[in-house]
């Protein structure tokens, strides 16, 4: 109950699809239930959940290539979304979804989940320097796209 809303928000920001986000979070909880007794620090559950959600999202996009099909559907027929994260406007969300998966994950974890470079690096299984590089490239791309929209 405590971690589900944050997990759904993270998954939604990574996928852009509310029902897929709920499915990923449900799967993450199911995978973690079997490991609860091995959890030494109960306060670490949130970090394990975030890592599991990011891994499931990555796996989903790798195996089914849903991102490309979803972006094509959205481009053909814009549909209103039920956005659980009200401060994220539609223009920013669309631009965020056009980023490469790892850049999007790094930006979401750093700025929307407010994690440090080190925490983000642990979840993405890369170095903090790689996180900074992903964030920098993602921000540059977002800036360029959003400047184009503003013109």
JSON list of C-alpha atoms in Angstrom, two decimals:
[
{"chain": "A", "resi": 1, "resn": "UNK", "atom": "CA", "xyz": [0.00, 0.00, 0.00]},
{"chain": "A", "resi": 2, "resn": "UNK", "atom": "CA", "xyz": [2.83, 2.38, 0.89]},
{"chain": "A", "resi": 3, "resn": "UNK", "atom": "CA", "xyz": [4.97, 1.77, -2.20]},
{"chain": "A", "resi": 4, "resn": "UNK", "atom": "CA", "xyz": [2.35, 1.12, -4.92]},
{"chain": "A", "resi": 5, "resn": "UNK", "atom": "CA", "xyz": [1.57, 4.76, -5.89]},
{"chain": "A", "resi": 6, "resn": "UNK", "atom": "CA", "xyz": [5.28, 5.61, -6.24]},
{"chain": "A", "resi": 7, "resn": "UNK", "atom": "CA", "xyz": [5.86, 2.42, -8.19]},
{"chain": "A", "resi": 8, "resn": "UNK", "atom": "CA", "xyz": [2.99, 3.16, -10.57]},
{"chain": "A", "resi": 9, "resn": "UNK", "atom": "CA", "xyz": [4.22, 6.72, -11.07]},
{"chain": "A", "resi": 10, "resn": "UNK", "atom": "CA", "xyz": [7.75, 5.47, -11.87]},
{"chain": "A", "resi": 11, "resn": "UNK", "atom": "CA", "xyz": [6.46, 2.81, -14.26]},
{"chain": "A", "resi": 12, "resn": "UNK", "atom": "CA", "xyz": [4.11, 5.31, -15.94]},
{"chain": "A", "resi": 13, "resn": "UNK", "atom": "CA", "xyz": [6.95, 7.76, -16.46]},
{"chain": "A", "resi": 14, "resn": "UNK", "atom": "CA", "xyz": [9.10, 4.99, -17.95]},
{"chain": "A", "resi": 15, "resn": "UNK", "atom": "CA", "xyz": [6.38, 3.54, -20.21]},
{"chain": "A", "resi": 16, "resn": "UNK", "atom": "CA", "xyz": [3.79, 6.23, -20.84]},
{"chain": "A", "resi": 17, "resn": "UNK", "atom": "CA", "xyz": [0.97, 3.70, -20.50]},
{"chain": "A", "resi": 18, "resn": "UNK", "atom": "CA", "xyz": [-1.10, 3.55, -17.31]},
{"chain": "A", "resi": 19, "resn": "UNK", "atom": "CA", "xyz": [-2.28, -0.06, -17.68]},
{"chain": "A", "resi": 20, "resn": "UNK", "atom": "CA", "xyz": [1.20, -1.27, -18.62]},
{"chain": "A", "resi": 21, "resn": "UNK", "atom": "CA", "xyz": [2.58, 0.62, -15.61]},
{"chain": "A", "resi": 22, "resn": "UNK", "atom": "CA", "xyz": [0.12, -1.14, -13.30]},
{"chain": "A", "resi": 23, "resn": "UNK", "atom": "CA", "xyz": [1.03, -4.51, -14.82]},
{"chain": "A", "resi": 24, "resn": "UNK", "atom": "CA", "xyz": [4.76, -3.86, -14.34]},
{"chain": "A", "resi": 25, "resn": "UNK", "atom": "CA", "xyz": [4.25, -2.83, -10.72]},
{"chain": "A", "resi": 26, "resn": "UNK", "atom": "CA", "xyz": [2.10, -5.88, -10.02]},
{"chain": "A", "resi": 27, "resn": "UNK", "atom": "CA", "xyz": [4.79, -8.10, -11.54]},
{"chain": "A", "resi": 28, "resn": "UNK", "atom": "CA", "xyz": [7.48, -6.31, -9.50]},
{"chain": "A", "resi": 29, "resn": "UNK", "atom": "CA", "xyz": [5.56, -6.92, -6.27]},
{"chain": "A", "resi": 30, "resn": "UNK", "atom": "CA", "xyz": [5.01, -10.57, -7.20]},
{"chain": "A", "resi": 31, "resn": "UNK", "atom": "CA", "xyz": [8.73, -11.05, -7.78]},
{"chain": "A", "resi": 32, "resn": "UNK", "atom": "CA", "xyz": [9.69, -9.32, -4.54]},
{"chain": "A", "resi": 33, "resn": "UNK", "atom": "CA", "xyz": [7.24, -11.23, -2.32]},
{"chain": "A", "resi": 34, "resn": "UNK", "atom": "CA", "xyz": [9.30, -14.39, -2.59]},
{"chain": "A", "resi": 35, "resn": "UNK", "atom": "CA", "xyz": [12.42, -12.52, -1.48]},
{"chain": "A", "resi": 36, "resn": "UNK", "atom": "CA", "xyz": [11.01, -10.57, 1.49]},
{"chain": "A", "resi": 37, "resn": "UNK", "atom": "CA", "xyz": [12.51, -12.84, 4.11]},
{"chain": "A", "resi": 38, "resn": "UNK", "atom": "CA", "xyz": [15.96, -12.28, 2.58]},
{"chain": "A", "resi": 39, "resn": "UNK", "atom": "CA", "xyz": [15.60, -8.50, 2.89]},
{"chain": "A", "resi": 40, "resn": "UNK", "atom": "CA", "xyz": [18.03, -7.46, 5.64]},
{"chain": "A", "resi": 41, "resn": "UNK", "atom": "CA", "xyz": [16.91, -3.83, 5.81]},
{"chain": "A", "resi": 42, "resn": "UNK", "atom": "CA", "xyz": [13.13, -3.29, 5.51]},
{"chain": "A", "resi": 43, "resn": "UNK", "atom": "CA", "xyz": [13.83, 0.34, 4.51]},
{"chain": "A", "resi": 44, "resn": "UNK", "atom": "CA", "xyz": [15.52, -0.93, 1.34]},
{"chain": "A", "resi": 45, "resn": "UNK", "atom": "CA", "xyz": [12.24, -2.31, -0.06]},
{"chain": "A", "resi": 46, "resn": "UNK", "atom": "CA", "xyz": [11.59, 0.90, -2.05]},
{"chain": "A", "resi": 47, "resn": "UNK", "atom": "CA", "xyz": [14.99, 0.70, -3.73]},
{"chain": "A", "resi": 48, "resn": "UNK", "atom": "CA", "xyz": [14.49, -2.98, -4.60]},
{"chain": "A", "resi": 49, "resn": "UNK", "atom": "CA", "xyz": [11.04, -2.18, -5.99]},
{"chain": "A", "resi": 50, "resn": "UNK", "atom": "CA", "xyz": [12.38, 0.68, -8.14]},
{"chain": "A", "resi": 51, "resn": "UNK", "atom": "CA", "xyz": [15.19, -1.49, -9.50]},
{"chain": "A", "resi": 52, "resn": "UNK", "atom": "CA", "xyz": [12.73, -4.30, -10.29]},
{"chain": "A", "resi": 53, "resn": "UNK", "atom": "CA", "xyz": [10.35, -1.89, -12.07]},
{"chain": "A", "resi": 54, "resn": "UNK", "atom": "CA", "xyz": [13.17, -0.42, -14.17]},
{"chain": "A", "resi": 55, "resn": "UNK", "atom": "CA", "xyz": [14.42, -3.92, -15.06]},
{"chain": "A", "resi": 56, "resn": "UNK", "atom": "CA", "xyz": [10.92, -5.09, -16.02]},
{"chain": "A", "resi": 57, "resn": "UNK", "atom": "CA", "xyz": [10.40, -2.00, -18.14]},
{"chain": "A", "resi": 58, "resn": "UNK", "atom": "CA", "xyz": [13.71, -2.54, -19.92]},
{"chain": "A", "resi": 59, "resn": "UNK", "atom": "CA", "xyz": [12.90, -6.18, -20.53]},
{"chain": "A", "resi": 60, "resn": "UNK", "atom": "CA", "xyz": [9.43, -5.34, -21.81]},
{"chain": "A", "resi": 61, "resn": "UNK", "atom": "CA", "xyz": [10.73, -2.85, -24.37]},
{"chain": "A", "resi": 62, "resn": "UNK", "atom": "CA", "xyz": [13.58, -5.09, -25.44]},
{"chain": "A", "resi": 63, "resn": "UNK", "atom": "CA", "xyz": [11.40, -8.16, -26.10]},
{"chain": "A", "resi": 64, "resn": "UNK", "atom": "CA", "xyz": [8.28, -6.62, -27.53]},
{"chain": "A", "resi": 65, "resn": "UNK", "atom": "CA", "xyz": [9.42, -3.27, -28.97]},
{"chain": "A", "resi": 66, "resn": "UNK", "atom": "CA", "xyz": [6.28, -1.68, -27.61]},
{"chain": "A", "resi": 67, "resn": "UNK", "atom": "CA", "xyz": [7.73, 1.81, -27.53]},
{"chain": "A", "resi": 68, "resn": "UNK", "atom": "CA", "xyz": [7.90, 2.21, -31.30]},
{"chain": "A", "resi": 69, "resn": "UNK", "atom": "CA", "xyz": [4.38, 0.85, -31.86]},
{"chain": "A", "resi": 70, "resn": "UNK", "atom": "CA", "xyz": [2.99, 3.05, -29.09]},
{"chain": "A", "resi": 71, "resn": "UNK", "atom": "CA", "xyz": [4.62, 6.20, -30.47]},
{"chain": "A", "resi": 72, "resn": "UNK", "atom": "CA", "xyz": [3.26, 5.42, -33.94]},
{"chain": "A", "resi": 73, "resn": "UNK", "atom": "CA", "xyz": [-0.26, 4.95, -32.55]},
{"chain": "A", "resi": 74, "resn": "UNK", "atom": "CA", "xyz": [-0.03, 8.20, -30.57]},
{"chain": "A", "resi": 75, "resn": "UNK", "atom": "CA", "xyz": [1.24, 10.08, -33.63]},
{"chain": "A", "resi": 76, "resn": "UNK", "atom": "CA", "xyz": [-1.67, 8.85, -35.77]},
{"chain": "A", "resi": 77, "resn": "UNK", "atom": "CA", "xyz": [-4.46, 9.43, -33.27]},
{"chain": "A", "resi": 78, "resn": "UNK", "atom": "CA", "xyz": [-3.75, 11.55, -30.19]},
{"chain": "A", "resi": 79, "resn": "UNK", "atom": "CA", "xyz": [-5.71, 10.26, -27.24]},
{"chain": "A", "resi": 80, "resn": "UNK", "atom": "CA", "xyz": [-6.26, 11.88, -23.86]},
{"chain": "A", "resi": 81, "resn": "UNK", "atom": "CA", "xyz": [-4.26, 10.25, -21.08]},
{"chain": "A", "resi": 82, "resn": "UNK", "atom": "CA", "xyz": [-5.07, 9.76, -17.46]},
{"chain": "A", "resi": 83, "resn": "UNK", "atom": "CA", "xyz": [-1.88, 11.15, -16.00]},
{"chain": "A", "resi": 84, "resn": "UNK", "atom": "CA", "xyz": [-1.25, 10.21, -12.35]},
{"chain": "A", "resi": 85, "resn": "UNK", "atom": "CA", "xyz": [1.55, 12.77, -12.18]},
{"chain": "A", "resi": 86, "resn": "UNK", "atom": "CA", "xyz": [-0.31, 16.07, -12.67]},
{"chain": "A", "resi": 87, "resn": "UNK", "atom": "CA", "xyz": [2.76, 18.32, -12.68]},
{"chain": "A", "resi": 88, "resn": "UNK", "atom": "CA", "xyz": [4.06, 16.65, -15.84]},
{"chain": "A", "resi": 89, "resn": "UNK", "atom": "CA", "xyz": [2.37, 18.36, -18.78]},
{"chain": "A", "resi": 90, "resn": "UNK", "atom": "CA", "xyz": [1.54, 16.57, -22.00]},
{"chain": "A", "resi": 91, "resn": "UNK", "atom": "CA", "xyz": [4.18, 18.30, -24.13]},
{"chain": "A", "resi": 92, "resn": "UNK", "atom": "CA", "xyz": [6.98, 17.38, -21.74]},
{"chain": "A", "resi": 93, "resn": "UNK", "atom": "CA", "xyz": [5.69, 13.84, -21.40]},
{"chain": "A", "resi": 94, "resn": "UNK", "atom": "CA", "xyz": [5.55, 13.35, -25.17]},
{"chain": "A", "resi": 95, "resn": "UNK", "atom": "CA", "xyz": [9.11, 14.69, -25.51]},
{"chain": "A", "resi": 96, "resn": "UNK", "atom": "CA", "xyz": [10.24, 12.43, -22.67]},
{"chain": "A", "resi": 97, "resn": "UNK", "atom": "CA", "xyz": [8.73, 9.38, -24.40]},
{"chain": "A", "resi": 98, "resn": "UNK", "atom": "CA", "xyz": [10.69, 10.16, -27.58]},
{"chain": "A", "resi": 99, "resn": "UNK", "atom": "CA", "xyz": [14.03, 9.87, -25.75]},
{"chain": "A", "resi": 100, "resn": "UNK", "atom": "CA", "xyz": [16.02, 6.64, -25.94]},
{"chain": "A", "resi": 101, "resn": "UNK", "atom": "CA", "xyz": [15.05, 4.27, -23.14]},
{"chain": "A", "resi": 102, "resn": "UNK", "atom": "CA", "xyz": [18.21, 4.64, -21.00]},
{"chain": "A", "resi": 103, "resn": "UNK", "atom": "CA", "xyz": [18.21, 8.45, -21.24]},
{"chain": "A", "resi": 104, "resn": "UNK", "atom": "CA", "xyz": [14.54, 8.52, -20.27]},
{"chain": "A", "resi": 105, "resn": "UNK", "atom": "CA", "xyz": [15.14, 6.17, -17.34]},
{"chain": "A", "resi": 106, "resn": "UNK", "atom": "CA", "xyz": [18.09, 8.27, -16.12]},
{"chain": "A", "resi": 107, "resn": "UNK", "atom": "CA", "xyz": [16.07, 11.51, -16.31]},
{"chain": "A", "resi": 108, "resn": "UNK", "atom": "CA", "xyz": [13.02, 10.02, -14.61]},
{"chain": "A", "resi": 109, "resn": "UNK", "atom": "CA", "xyz": [15.06, 8.50, -11.79]},
{"chain": "A", "resi": 110, "resn": "UNK", "atom": "CA", "xyz": [17.20, 11.63, -11.27]},
{"chain": "A", "resi": 111, "resn": "UNK", "atom": "CA", "xyz": [14.54, 14.34, -11.51]},
{"chain": "A", "resi": 112, "resn": "UNK", "atom": "CA", "xyz": [11.12, 12.79, -10.93]},
{"chain": "A", "resi": 113, "resn": "UNK", "atom": "CA", "xyz": [12.20, 10.21, -8.36]},
{"chain": "A", "resi": 114, "resn": "UNK", "atom": "CA", "xyz": [14.83, 12.65, -6.98]},
{"chain": "A", "resi": 115, "resn": "UNK", "atom": "CA", "xyz": [17.54, 10.00, -6.69]},
{"chain": "A", "resi": 116, "resn": "UNK", "atom": "CA", "xyz": [21.25, 10.77, -6.62]},
{"chain": "A", "resi": 117, "resn": "UNK", "atom": "CA", "xyz": [23.66, 9.87, -9.43]},
{"chain": "A", "resi": 118, "resn": "UNK", "atom": "CA", "xyz": [24.90, 6.95, -7.34]},
{"chain": "A", "resi": 119, "resn": "UNK", "atom": "CA", "xyz": [21.39, 5.60, -6.61]},
{"chain": "A", "resi": 120, "resn": "UNK", "atom": "CA", "xyz": [20.40, 6.00, -10.26]},
{"chain": "A", "resi": 121, "resn": "UNK", "atom": "CA", "xyz": [23.60, 4.24, -11.35]},
{"chain": "A", "resi": 122, "resn": "UNK", "atom": "CA", "xyz": [22.81, 1.30, -9.06]},
{"chain": "A", "resi": 123, "resn": "UNK", "atom": "CA", "xyz": [19.34, 0.91, -10.54]},
{"chain": "A", "resi": 124, "resn": "UNK", "atom": "CA", "xyz": [20.54, 1.24, -14.14]},
{"chain": "A", "resi": 125, "resn": "UNK", "atom": "CA", "xyz": [23.60, -0.91, -13.38]},
{"chain": "A", "resi": 126, "resn": "UNK", "atom": "CA", "xyz": [26.11, 1.58, -14.75]},
{"chain": "A", "resi": 127, "resn": "UNK", "atom": "CA", "xyz": [28.62, 4.07, -13.36]},
{"chain": "A", "resi": 128, "resn": "UNK", "atom": "CA", "xyz": [27.63, 7.48, -11.95]},
{"chain": "A", "resi": 129, "resn": "UNK", "atom": "CA", "xyz": [29.58, 9.04, -14.83]},
{"chain": "A", "resi": 130, "resn": "UNK", "atom": "CA", "xyz": [27.39, 7.20, -17.31]},
{"chain": "A", "resi": 131, "resn": "UNK", "atom": "CA", "xyz": [24.30, 8.49, -15.48]},
{"chain": "A", "resi": 132, "resn": "UNK", "atom": "CA", "xyz": [25.60, 12.07, -15.76]},
{"chain": "A", "resi": 133, "resn": "UNK", "atom": "CA", "xyz": [26.27, 11.52, -19.47]},
{"chain": "A", "resi": 134, "resn": "UNK", "atom": "CA", "xyz": [22.79, 10.03, -20.07]},
{"chain": "A", "resi": 135, "resn": "UNK", "atom": "CA", "xyz": [21.17, 12.91, -18.17]},
{"chain": "A", "resi": 136, "resn": "UNK", "atom": "CA", "xyz": [23.20, 15.51, -20.07]},
{"chain": "A", "resi": 137, "resn": "UNK", "atom": "CA", "xyz": [22.37, 14.04, -23.48]},
{"chain": "A", "resi": 138, "resn": "UNK", "atom": "CA", "xyz": [18.72, 13.62, -22.53]},
{"chain": "A", "resi": 139, "resn": "UNK", "atom": "CA", "xyz": [18.44, 17.21, -21.29]},
{"chain": "A", "resi": 140, "resn": "UNK", "atom": "CA", "xyz": [20.05, 18.52, -24.48]},
{"chain": "A", "resi": 141, "resn": "UNK", "atom": "CA", "xyz": [17.58, 16.57, -26.61]},
{"chain": "A", "resi": 142, "resn": "UNK", "atom": "CA", "xyz": [14.61, 17.70, -24.50]},
{"chain": "A", "resi": 143, "resn": "UNK", "atom": "CA", "xyz": [15.76, 21.33, -24.65]},
{"chain": "A", "resi": 144, "resn": "UNK", "atom": "CA", "xyz": [16.09, 21.19, -28.44]},
{"chain": "A", "resi": 145, "resn": "UNK", "atom": "CA", "xyz": [12.68, 19.56, -28.88]},
{"chain": "A", "resi": 146, "resn": "UNK", "atom": "CA", "xyz": [10.91, 21.91, -26.49]},
{"chain": "A", "resi": 147, "resn": "UNK", "atom": "CA", "xyz": [12.52, 24.98, -28.11]},
{"chain": "A", "resi": 148, "resn": "UNK", "atom": "CA", "xyz": [11.20, 23.72, -31.44]},
{"chain": "A", "resi": 149, "resn": "UNK", "atom": "CA", "xyz": [7.68, 23.44, -29.97]},
{"chain": "A", "resi": 150, "resn": "UNK", "atom": "CA", "xyz": [7.87, 26.95, -28.48]},
{"chain": "A", "resi": 151, "resn": "UNK", "atom": "CA", "xyz": [8.69, 28.51, -31.87]}
]
